[in-house]
Amino acid sequence: MDKSTLRRIDNTLKHLTKVTSDIENIHPHLNETPNLKTLKSILDGEYHFDRDRLKELFEESSTFDEIFLNKSIHTDEHREQTLKACKEIIQLQIVKLSDMEKNPKKFLNWFETISLCDPSVSLKFAVQYNLWGGTILFLGTKKHHERYLDGIENGSILGVFGLTELGHGSNVNGLETTATYDEANQEFIINSPTWNSQKYWPGNISRHGQMATVFARLILRGVDKGIHAFVVPIRGEKSNQYPYGKLCDGVEVRDISLKDAYNGIDNGGLLLKNVRIPRENMLDRFSQVDAQGQYHSNIPPNRHFAMTMSVFFIGRACLSLNSLAFTKAGLSIAVNYAKNRHQFGATTKSKQELPIIAYSTTHRRLIPYIARTYALDMAHKTIADLIPTYPKETIHSYTSGFKAITSWAAVEALQSCREVMGGQGFRLCNRVSMLRNHADLVTTGEGDNTVLTQQVAKYLLGLYHQVVKGSKKSVEHLSFKGELAYINNLTAQPPTPNTNANQLSNISYHQWLLEKREFLLIKELHSRLYGRHDDELIEPNTERWFTVWNQSLPLCIRITKANVDRLTQSFFLKKIVEQSGSNLVDTATLTMLKNLCRLDSLVQIQKDFGFFVNTGLMSGESKWIQLEDEITHLSRDISQHASVLTQAFSIPNKFNPLQNSIE
């Protein structure tokens, strides 16, 4: 990481420290309704015209009718409707494949909006653009770009992302598929040596895909050069009998059949039996094989696979936004229901039943998730802003951590929405249970969340170790940079409020707690792996290292949660301060954003209350009761504006049932 980048990160973090004091000066006016138009403008962002065009298409085209929610339809029908929907979106020509690299902010905005319709459509796009298209864009060179990118972008060349295998999922370094170079014919022979080595789960395999990016072990003169990517045709020319092409020789395909969700996607298994492809079909951005069979690469062998995978952070960010879109839709539907569903009265004699949105239990079941959704939305917007300038390893950590925490939060939120709605939440036509099932898959798609948390923890551990290794100074006297620069400003005691206000309502206090937690957890992981002194260093890649690391994996999840919570609060505060500098944003809207940030931080602190008490960061016999009361009161006050807050999500009417009744 160069010095200018470090200075930029340091300055950003210093600015965020100041942000909290600026935010505290925004006084609460919870009785004032935030401006709906302003909230929508903030959430839609600068590419709101793109969002509007997509939403108009959703409303006007019958292709986006979710028939499968009202009646049983054949899987083939659902798959064809999904493909047709994708092609109608492509015809709008809103984004280009190159936007993934040159304008990720626009691409991510576009993808989140697509996620509002049938989730199969957004996943079909993820396969075609992010995965199949992404491999050609990021791993290929000019010859591949000229041959494939236009067809991928306009949907005429449908493709497959052949990475994981039936026997190897997260451990993709252990893939069995081979690509053996035949020098005499200047061809690679792609082979699946075992049943378990078939590419498994990718979309577009069983019906639509014509080409596949296949990740395989490159074998040169009997030497294994590790995992590389190759373009492999899997279907030939289209015909009346084979509308998507007949399977090529040596290609075997099987259908995965019905799944718990995403039945508009043609997932399958792909076996390749000595399929020959020309030498030019190797995606050679990072390494090349010349006509004489010589291997060339400027990347060390131990870094080659990591470099190959590092370019796919955009897909992880897209699935994270997938989860966020599902949550927005589910909360909108649940709030509609809670407004319209009446039961019981204020007294036993009352003939006037109350809407369930009036009950504190409903406040606690819905409002914290609305706060979490706003917080994560602002955080994702900030990450999109940072992608062009921040180091790839930092963005990889961000997208890995946020994808894990956002998708877990989505499943949790949608389950709560389902329960609030009772039997209506169980009906498919009301979408919530459908969204919950689709959100469930995201927890393991584009990397199992548990594995992603390990990558985040390992990244943070590495940054921490770079500073403390070999130093005789205490941590308090060391200087941390980049992602851990916040440690430099940590104080032993929490900040004291400027007023006589309750400490628990103070955002600076929340920030201190969230930063302290992350720091202490990273410090604990470092202590376990490196010993309390450098002379107790455990040699990496040894049995002892693996044993200690394996025992520490649950701690890695906690570290990632702490890291994402801290970043979410910081990024949300940054966005609020940006809005406070605009004459277009009213005080009531700023106040609401501030209190959503406050509520989200308090809820995350409460979820880990035992840690804060056991480490002495929070004390006092009544602290738990105070925390519970503060969350309950904030949830109650914000609930008065729940409709405005969810209307700002701008869910198209077609995907937002129960707006006026619960019939």
XYZ file of C-alpha atoms in Angstrom:
663
model
C 0.000 0.000 0.000
C 1.647 3.291 -1.087
C 2.063 6.312 1.214
C -0.528 8.468 -0.569
C -3.156 5.736 -0.145
C -2.318 5.377 3.539
C -2.589 9.139 4.033
C -5.958 9.157 2.295
C -7.289 6.370 4.537
C -5.848 8.047 7.645
C -7.461 11.366 6.736
C -10.773 9.639 6.111
C -10.662 7.986 9.517
C -9.709 11.261 11.239
C -12.642 12.892 9.497
C -14.951 10.159 10.757
C -13.804 10.808 14.322
C -14.830 14.435 13.919
C -18.092 13.356 12.316
C -19.527 12.107 15.590
C -19.154 15.486 17.280
C -20.862 17.157 14.313
C -23.697 14.653 14.444
C -24.284 15.204 18.152
C -25.157 18.808 17.313
C -28.172 17.682 15.276
C -30.901 17.834 17.902
C -33.683 15.233 17.993
C -37.077 16.242 16.589
C -38.636 12.821 16.320
C -42.165 14.150 16.118
C -41.367 15.824 12.823
C -41.923 13.634 9.767
C -38.893 13.211 7.485
C -39.336 14.294 3.904
C -40.241 11.306 1.719
C -38.907 12.869 -1.465
C -35.588 13.645 0.217
C -35.237 10.131 1.635
C -35.953 8.616 -1.787
C -33.384 10.896 -3.361
C -30.736 9.854 -0.827
C -31.479 6.150 -1.249
C -31.764 6.218 -5.048
C -28.498 8.102 -5.421
C -27.118 9.775 -8.495
C -28.303 7.056 -10.877
C -31.974 7.453 -10.015
C -32.902 7.730 -13.708
C -31.557 4.218 -14.250
C -33.634 2.968 -11.340
C -36.742 4.660 -12.706
C -36.328 3.102 -16.170
C -35.978 -0.359 -14.680
C -38.990 0.086 -12.397
C -41.109 1.297 -15.317
C -40.165 -1.864 -17.211
C -41.079 -4.038 -14.234
C -44.521 -2.442 -13.980
C -45.316 -2.380 -17.694
C -44.028 -5.761 -18.882
C -45.983 -8.944 -18.077
C -42.658 -10.802 -18.294
C -42.005 -9.603 -14.747
C -45.271 -11.004 -13.352
C -44.306 -13.493 -10.646
C -46.613 -16.262 -11.873
C -44.884 -18.856 -9.699
C -46.218 -17.111 -6.569
C -49.835 -17.778 -7.508
C -49.791 -21.140 -9.252
C -47.520 -24.051 -9.965
C -45.641 -23.648 -13.220
C -43.268 -26.004 -14.969
C -39.605 -25.354 -14.256
C -38.883 -24.902 -17.965
C -41.545 -22.179 -18.168
C -40.017 -20.349 -15.209
C -36.543 -20.591 -16.730
C -37.676 -19.253 -20.088
C -39.518 -16.373 -18.437
C -36.378 -15.572 -16.438
C -34.248 -15.505 -19.580
C -36.809 -13.336 -21.388
C -36.854 -10.890 -18.448
C -33.058 -10.658 -18.548
C -33.092 -9.894 -22.265
C -35.721 -7.175 -21.814
C -33.474 -5.532 -19.217
C -30.485 -5.863 -21.536
C -32.449 -4.070 -24.280
C -32.588 -0.958 -22.089
C -28.799 -0.702 -22.521
C -28.374 0.945 -19.129
C -24.993 -0.554 -18.293
C -22.034 -2.093 -20.057
C -19.900 -4.976 -18.888
C -17.000 -2.562 -18.666
C -18.904 -0.633 -15.967
C -17.921 -3.384 -13.520
C -14.379 -2.057 -13.853
C -14.772 1.573 -14.970
C -17.990 2.596 -13.205
C -18.731 0.093 -10.417
C -21.003 2.573 -8.652
C -23.370 2.659 -11.627
C -23.211 -1.123 -12.041
C -23.981 -1.793 -8.377
C -26.896 0.662 -8.418
C -28.299 -1.111 -11.475
C -27.885 -4.551 -9.943
C -29.598 -3.624 -6.685
C -32.632 -2.386 -8.616
C -32.852 -5.602 -10.636
C -32.905 -7.458 -7.326
C -36.359 -6.030 -6.584
C -38.073 -8.336 -9.100
C -38.087 -12.160 -9.174
C -34.732 -13.021 -7.557
C -34.046 -15.562 -10.303
C -33.665 -12.653 -12.725
C -30.949 -10.939 -10.699
C -29.093 -14.216 -10.198
C -29.308 -14.974 -13.920
C -27.665 -11.618 -14.482
C -25.013 -12.380 -11.883
C -24.127 -15.531 -13.807
C -24.125 -13.843 -17.222
C -22.490 -10.516 -16.370
C -20.595 -10.803 -13.074
C -19.333 -14.370 -13.393
C -19.186 -15.464 -17.030
C -18.682 -11.900 -18.260
C -16.429 -10.982 -15.357
C -13.967 -13.785 -16.065
C -13.587 -12.662 -19.671
C -13.319 -8.991 -18.677
C -10.946 -9.366 -15.743
C -8.948 -12.502 -16.600
C -8.912 -12.279 -20.389
C -6.965 -10.038 -22.753
C -7.768 -8.101 -25.920
C -8.339 -11.185 -28.085
C -10.905 -12.543 -25.631
C -12.590 -9.158 -25.187
C -12.995 -8.735 -28.946
C -14.359 -12.254 -29.373
C -16.821 -12.463 -26.478
C -17.688 -9.234 -24.659
C -20.275 -7.863 -27.120
C -22.126 -11.191 -27.206
C -22.086 -11.479 -23.419
C -23.334 -7.921 -23.028
C -26.230 -8.273 -25.495
C -27.172 -11.749 -24.284
C -26.405 -13.593 -27.519
C -23.597 -15.635 -25.917
C -24.924 -17.175 -22.719
C -22.259 -18.554 -20.456
C -21.351 -20.544 -17.383
C -18.938 -19.872 -14.512
C -17.321 -23.255 -13.862
C -15.379 -22.858 -10.636
C -16.556 -25.029 -7.745
C -16.931 -28.776 -8.069
C -19.123 -31.374 -6.457
C -16.200 -32.377 -4.256
C -14.617 -28.943 -3.743
C -16.555 -25.847 -2.781
C -14.783 -23.274 -0.630
C -11.410 -24.988 -1.096
C -11.126 -24.113 -4.762
C -7.360 -24.561 -4.603
C -8.131 -28.277 -4.377
C -10.009 -28.490 -7.698
C -9.473 -31.726 -9.640
C -10.375 -30.662 -13.195
C -7.259 -30.607 -15.364
C -6.147 -28.670 -18.449
C -3.242 -30.573 -19.986
C -1.312 -28.866 -22.764
C -0.791 -30.844 -25.979
C 2.268 -29.213 -27.582
C 1.910 -31.043 -30.889
C -1.570 -29.670 -31.547
C -1.270 -26.489 -29.447
C -4.423 -27.420 -27.571
C -5.507 -27.835 -23.983
C -7.298 -31.041 -23.037
C -9.920 -30.283 -20.385
C -10.842 -33.303 -18.295
C -12.947 -34.136 -15.235
C -11.019 -37.115 -13.834
C -13.625 -38.150 -11.229
C -17.359 -37.896 -10.632
C -16.685 -35.425 -7.817
C -14.703 -33.179 -10.169
C -17.762 -32.148 -12.202
C -18.507 -28.430 -12.071
C -21.573 -28.235 -9.874
C -24.309 -25.653 -9.244
C -23.458 -22.985 -11.817
C -26.438 -21.376 -13.548
C -26.911 -21.622 -17.329
C -25.486 -25.152 -17.377
C -28.463 -27.416 -17.821
C -30.315 -25.471 -20.540
C -29.070 -22.116 -21.795
C -25.284 -21.960 -21.590
C -23.233 -22.083 -24.800
C -19.774 -21.397 -23.354
C -18.153 -21.917 -19.977
C -15.235 -20.450 -18.118
C -13.689 -23.562 -16.603
C -11.176 -23.278 -13.773
C -8.735 -26.179 -13.966
C -5.279 -27.276 -12.944
C -2.842 -26.332 -15.708
C -0.588 -29.311 -16.493
C 2.539 -28.549 -18.530
C 4.857 -31.468 -19.319
C 3.565 -33.289 -16.291
C 4.025 -30.300 -13.948
C 1.005 -28.885 -12.112
C 1.033 -25.072 -12.427
C -2.066 -24.528 -10.289
C -5.521 -23.166 -11.051
C -6.058 -21.241 -14.294
C -9.140 -20.280 -16.322
C -10.124 -21.526 -19.790
C -12.999 -20.819 -22.185
C -14.698 -24.076 -23.157
C -17.585 -24.387 -25.661
C -20.275 -26.668 -24.210
C -23.011 -26.370 -26.878
C -22.814 -26.037 -30.655
C -24.922 -24.139 -33.178
C -28.604 -23.544 -32.410
C -31.292 -25.433 -34.345
C -35.015 -26.120 -34.198
C -34.326 -29.339 -32.336
C -31.713 -27.724 -30.076
C -32.744 -24.057 -29.541
C -29.687 -23.442 -27.346
C -27.362 -25.783 -29.212
C -26.532 -29.487 -28.990
C -23.999 -30.522 -26.360
C -20.474 -30.695 -27.731
C -18.554 -33.965 -27.862
C -17.184 -34.930 -24.463
C -19.572 -32.618 -22.603
C -22.006 -34.195 -20.144
C -24.662 -32.093 -18.406
C -27.179 -32.922 -15.683
C -29.944 -30.840 -14.172
C -29.999 -30.196 -10.425
C -33.838 -30.053 -10.591
C -36.054 -28.319 -8.025
C -34.454 -26.221 -5.315
C -35.710 -24.343 -2.268
C -35.456 -21.124 -4.298
C -34.187 -19.724 -7.612
C -36.096 -22.220 -9.739
C -35.889 -19.810 -12.651
C -32.176 -20.675 -12.869
C -31.006 -23.751 -14.801
C -28.382 -24.960 -12.323
C -26.614 -28.186 -13.154
C -23.528 -30.340 -13.188
C -20.896 -30.291 -15.946
C -18.534 -33.183 -16.713
C -15.833 -32.686 -19.344
C -14.281 -35.768 -20.895
C -11.059 -34.845 -22.689
C -12.537 -31.825 -24.431
C -9.997 -30.096 -26.676
C -9.759 -26.302 -26.941
C -7.199 -24.096 -28.762
C -4.309 -22.569 -26.828
C -5.852 -19.101 -27.255
C -8.785 -20.136 -25.043
C -6.672 -19.817 -21.929
C -7.542 -16.547 -20.141
C -4.057 -15.119 -19.967
C -4.075 -11.759 -18.220
C -1.883 -13.015 -15.370
C -0.050 -15.920 -17.019
C 0.541 -17.288 -20.523
C 1.535 -20.502 -22.264
C 3.403 -19.920 -25.534
C 3.322 -22.100 -28.639
C 6.358 -24.056 -27.397
C 4.585 -24.886 -24.153
C 6.638 -22.465 -22.055
C 4.897 -20.890 -19.052
C 5.187 -17.145 -18.383
C 3.905 -15.209 -15.379
C 5.010 -12.141 -13.453
C 3.126 -13.268 -10.363
C 4.762 -15.568 -7.779
C 3.185 -19.045 -7.783
C 1.985 -18.658 -4.193
C 0.111 -15.457 -5.161
C -1.262 -16.493 -8.548
C -4.561 -17.987 -7.431
C -5.230 -15.181 -4.941
C -4.611 -12.618 -7.684
C -6.962 -14.492 -10.022
C -9.750 -14.500 -7.441
C -9.193 -10.936 -6.202
C -10.854 -9.395 -9.257
C -14.257 -10.862 -8.392
C -15.112 -8.607 -5.467
C -17.801 -6.933 -7.615
C -19.867 -10.130 -7.655
C -19.712 -10.342 -3.882
C -20.859 -6.728 -3.605
C -23.755 -7.490 -5.959
C -24.990 -10.406 -3.855
C -24.693 -8.242 -0.765
C -26.981 -5.698 -2.467
C -29.229 -8.613 -3.428
C -29.773 -9.264 0.281
C -30.328 -5.580 0.960
C -32.992 -5.336 -1.771
C -34.796 -8.410 -0.409
C -34.813 -6.840 3.051
C -36.183 -3.537 1.760
C -39.020 -5.307 -0.035
C -39.827 -7.547 2.946
C -39.906 -4.635 5.389
C -42.125 -2.597 3.062
C -44.607 -5.461 2.832
C -44.525 -6.161 6.587
C -45.074 -2.495 7.489
C -48.026 -2.356 5.074
C -49.495 -5.360 6.835
C -48.840 -3.983 10.325
C -50.661 -0.747 9.442
C -53.705 -2.558 8.101
C -54.006 -5.472 10.503
C -56.034 -4.520 13.601
C -56.471 -6.542 16.756
C -57.453 -5.908 20.384
C -58.221 -2.534 21.852
C -56.698 -0.194 24.384
C -59.120 -1.512 27.041
C -61.378 -4.529 27.369
C -64.359 -2.244 26.742
C -62.833 -0.576 23.705
C -64.587 -1.265 20.432
C -61.749 0.346 18.509
C -59.095 -2.238 17.624
C -55.524 -1.037 17.236
C -53.268 -1.645 14.215
C -50.480 -3.985 15.254
C -47.927 -1.328 14.286
C -49.043 0.403 17.518
C -47.695 -2.391 19.739
C -44.202 -2.255 21.238
C -43.545 -5.856 20.228
C -44.096 -4.911 16.581
C -41.817 -1.908 17.015
C -39.046 -4.161 18.275
C -39.622 -6.760 15.536
C -39.499 -4.334 12.618
C -37.989 -0.942 13.414
C -34.428 -2.103 14.292
C -34.305 -3.873 10.924
C -35.385 -0.686 9.166
C -32.522 1.080 10.941
C -30.124 -1.705 9.988
C -31.228 -1.504 6.360
C -30.636 2.242 6.167
C -27.250 1.845 7.854
C -26.151 -0.944 5.509
C -27.455 0.954 2.487
C -25.299 3.977 3.350
C -22.330 1.700 4.027
C -22.663 -0.004 0.640
C -22.875 3.397 -1.053
C -19.656 4.440 0.681
C -17.867 1.260 -0.379
C -18.962 1.876 -3.976
C -17.428 5.363 -3.692
C -14.150 3.890 -2.408
C -13.712 1.060 -4.938
C -11.808 3.113 -7.560
C -9.197 4.459 -5.117
C -8.802 1.982 -2.263
C -6.363 -0.965 -2.342
C -7.833 -4.197 -3.703
C -7.092 -6.085 -0.497
C -9.086 -3.530 1.510
C -12.036 -3.670 -0.900
C -11.841 -7.470 -0.833
C -12.124 -7.337 2.965
C -15.024 -4.864 2.811
C -17.024 -6.826 0.257
C -16.367 -10.142 2.002
C -17.357 -8.846 5.420
C -20.398 -6.891 4.280
C -21.657 -9.720 2.100
C -21.529 -12.071 5.097
C -23.118 -9.739 7.642
C -25.701 -8.257 5.243
C -26.943 -11.641 4.048
C -27.169 -13.008 7.595
C -29.058 -9.863 8.617
C -31.437 -10.268 5.655
C -32.428 -13.802 6.656
C -32.980 -12.644 10.223
C -35.029 -9.595 9.170
C -37.197 -11.487 6.693
C -37.952 -14.195 9.243
C -39.110 -11.479 11.636
C -41.276 -9.953 8.875
C -42.787 -13.370 8.202
C -43.705 -13.828 11.863
C -45.147 -10.320 12.210
C -47.465 -11.107 9.296
C -48.642 -14.421 10.712
C -50.364 -16.581 8.110
C -50.236 -13.792 5.536
C -46.457 -13.938 5.704
C -46.602 -17.630 4.896
C -48.541 -17.087 1.645
C -46.276 -17.096 -1.390
C -48.251 -14.354 -3.120
C -47.246 -11.935 -0.350
C -43.567 -12.509 -1.270
C -41.987 -12.412 2.202
C -41.431 -16.153 2.633
C -40.212 -16.317 -0.964
C -37.717 -13.519 -0.313
C -36.555 -15.206 2.889
C -35.831 -18.463 1.030
C -33.887 -16.626 -1.656
C -31.941 -14.613 0.919
C -30.962 -17.893 2.547
C -28.971 -18.950 -0.521
C -26.962 -15.716 -0.507
C -25.381 -16.749 2.806
C -23.394 -19.373 0.891
C -23.343 -17.885 -2.634
C -20.150 -16.127 -3.842
C -18.342 -17.615 -0.859
C -19.732 -19.253 2.262
C -20.175 -16.541 4.886
C -18.208 -18.453 7.499
C -15.249 -18.772 5.134
C -15.476 -15.099 4.140
C -15.280 -14.055 7.793
C -12.004 -15.952 8.067
C -10.590 -13.938 5.158
C -11.589 -10.660 6.816
C -10.123 -11.710 10.164
C -6.888 -12.873 8.531
C -6.566 -9.543 6.693
C -7.072 -7.533 9.906
C -4.721 -9.826 11.805
C -2.035 -9.258 9.159
C -2.371 -5.475 9.429
C -2.148 -5.659 13.213
C 0.861 -7.969 13.183
C 2.792 -5.714 10.781
C 2.759 -3.004 13.449
C 3.311 -4.964 16.646
C 5.844 -7.579 15.484
C 9.270 -7.053 16.952
C 8.194 -3.960 18.882
C 8.925 -3.653 22.583
C 6.400 -0.835 22.948
C 2.944 -1.337 24.345
C 0.088 -1.196 21.843
C -0.918 2.237 23.176
C 2.399 3.683 21.959
C 2.367 2.148 18.481
C 1.147 3.886 15.333
C -1.395 2.022 13.241
C -2.194 2.959 9.664
C -4.914 2.407 7.110
C -7.813 0.233 8.231
C -6.633 0.110 11.841
C -5.787 3.801 12.242
C -8.800 4.217 14.524
C -6.797 2.389 17.222
C -4.515 5.422 17.526
C -7.398 7.548 18.800
C -8.865 5.039 21.232
C -9.038 6.287 24.802
C -9.064 4.227 27.985
C -12.335 5.765 29.079
C -15.425 6.504 26.983
C -16.112 10.068 25.866
C -18.348 12.084 28.148
C -21.477 13.667 26.667
C -21.393 17.420 26.068
C -24.764 17.708 27.762
C -26.568 16.009 30.588
C -28.070 13.557 28.109
C -28.125 9.837 28.796
C -24.753 8.342 27.872
C -26.491 5.574 25.916
C -27.985 8.128 23.533
C -24.550 9.514 22.708
C -23.237 8.469 19.288
C -19.618 9.110 20.308
C -20.086 6.573 23.090
C -21.453 4.021 20.615
C -18.459 4.638 18.382
C -16.050 4.111 21.283
C -17.722 0.813 22.215
C -17.701 -0.495 18.635
C -14.063 0.468 18.092
C -12.945 -0.963 21.445
C -14.685 -4.261 20.735
C -13.036 -4.731 17.348
C -9.607 -3.784 18.701
C -9.835 -6.167 21.685
C -11.010 -9.054 19.494
C -8.167 -8.572 16.986
C -5.715 -8.297 19.871
C -7.041 -11.579 21.300
C -6.675 -13.394 17.971
C -3.133 -12.088 17.620
C -2.292 -13.219 21.133
C -3.531 -16.732 20.380
C -1.618 -17.089 17.125
C 1.578 -15.204 17.886
C 1.865 -15.595 21.628
C 2.071 -12.780 24.115
C 5.649 -12.056 23.006
C 7.319 -12.300 19.637
C 9.648 -15.032 20.862
C 6.595 -17.289 21.165
C 5.831 -16.917 17.466
C 3.986 -19.871 15.977
C 5.398 -20.639 12.557
C 2.687 -20.230 9.864
C 1.683 -23.282 7.812
C 2.616 -25.680 10.610
C 0.444 -28.191 12.444
C 0.496 -25.995 15.544
C -0.591 -22.923 13.551
C -3.473 -24.846 11.969
C -4.601 -26.204 15.329
C -4.691 -22.765 16.945
C -6.265 -21.169 13.864
C -8.917 -23.884 13.693
C -9.768 -23.331 17.358
C -10.029 -19.592 16.679
C -12.481 -19.728 13.749
C -15.512 -18.777 15.897
C -13.499 -15.738 17.003
C -12.987 -14.825 13.327
C -16.748 -14.555 12.876
C -16.958 -12.227 15.871
C -14.097 -10.098 14.550
C -15.777 -9.713 11.176
C -19.095 -8.794 12.792
C -17.294 -6.212 14.945
C -15.416 -4.844 11.932
C -18.570 -4.497 9.826
C -20.512 -2.918 12.702
C -17.783 -0.315 13.220
C -17.521 0.437 9.515
C -21.296 0.565 9.102
C -21.619 3.201 11.800
C -18.677 5.226 10.457
C -19.896 5.087 6.863
C -23.457 5.978 7.879
C -22.232 8.972 9.883
C -20.103 10.079 6.946
C -23.149 10.041 4.668
C -25.226 11.979 7.206
C -22.581 14.701 7.437
C -22.430 14.875 3.639
C -26.212 15.376 3.569
C -26.056 17.982 6.344
C -23.981 20.156 4.035
C -26.797 20.236 1.480
C -29.518 22.870 1.458
C -31.858 20.258 -0.011
C -32.002 18.146 3.148
C -34.316 19.295 5.929
C -33.620 19.012 9.655
C -36.332 16.404 10.242
C -34.791 14.069 7.652
C -31.284 14.559 9.049
C -32.597 13.901 12.549
C -34.276 10.699 11.401
C -31.080 9.460 9.764
C -29.162 10.262 12.931
C -31.609 8.329 15.073
C -31.651 5.371 12.703
C -27.859 5.301 13.065
C -28.164 5.544 16.844
C -30.741 2.734 16.991
C -28.713 0.416 14.778
C -25.575 0.907 16.871
C -27.461 0.262 20.107
C -29.016 -2.939 18.760
C -25.630 -4.292 17.638
C -24.173 -3.407 21.065
C -27.057 -5.170 22.805
C -26.494 -8.318 20.722
C -22.987 -8.542 22.182
C -23.858 -7.161 25.610
C -22.054 -9.981 27.425
C -18.772 -9.069 25.755
C -19.031 -5.401 26.700
C -19.813 -6.229 30.331
C -17.190 -8.974 30.703
C -14.455 -6.743 29.279
C -15.436 -3.842 31.545
C -16.452 -1.601 28.654
C -19.947 -1.299 30.124
C -20.773 -1.425 33.809
C -23.584 -0.661 36.191
C -26.326 -2.855 37.608
C -29.054 -1.233 35.562
C -27.102 -0.867 32.292
C -28.971 -3.719 30.612
C -32.333 -2.208 31.552
C -31.208 1.236 30.375
C -30.058 -0.222 27.074
C -33.304 -2.123 26.606
C -35.352 0.973 27.422
C -33.340 3.180 25.061
C -33.869 0.754 22.160
C -37.572 0.381 22.964
C -38.124 4.147 23.170
C -36.218 4.842 19.949
C -38.100 2.067 18.146
C -41.415 3.472 19.386
C -40.612 7.017 18.269
C -39.304 5.949 14.865
C -42.308 3.654 14.317
C -44.510 6.719 13.813
C -42.639 7.254 10.561
C -42.280 3.597 9.504
C -44.458 4.091 6.429
C -42.413 7.007 5.157
C -39.149 5.168 5.821
C -40.240 2.078 3.874
C -41.989 4.042 1.115
C -38.596 5.627 0.489
C -37.342 2.175 -0.557
C -39.509 2.718 -3.672
C -40.531 -0.897 -4.135
C -42.559 -1.145 -7.382
C -46.276 -1.750 -6.766
C -46.076 -5.078 -8.575
C -43.659 -6.339 -5.909
C -45.236 -4.614 -2.921
C -48.518 -6.357 -1.979
C -50.756 -5.522 1.018
C -50.446 -1.778 0.506
C -54.115 -1.069 1.164
C -55.557 -4.231 2.635
C -54.691 -7.669 3.990
C -57.099 -9.596 1.795
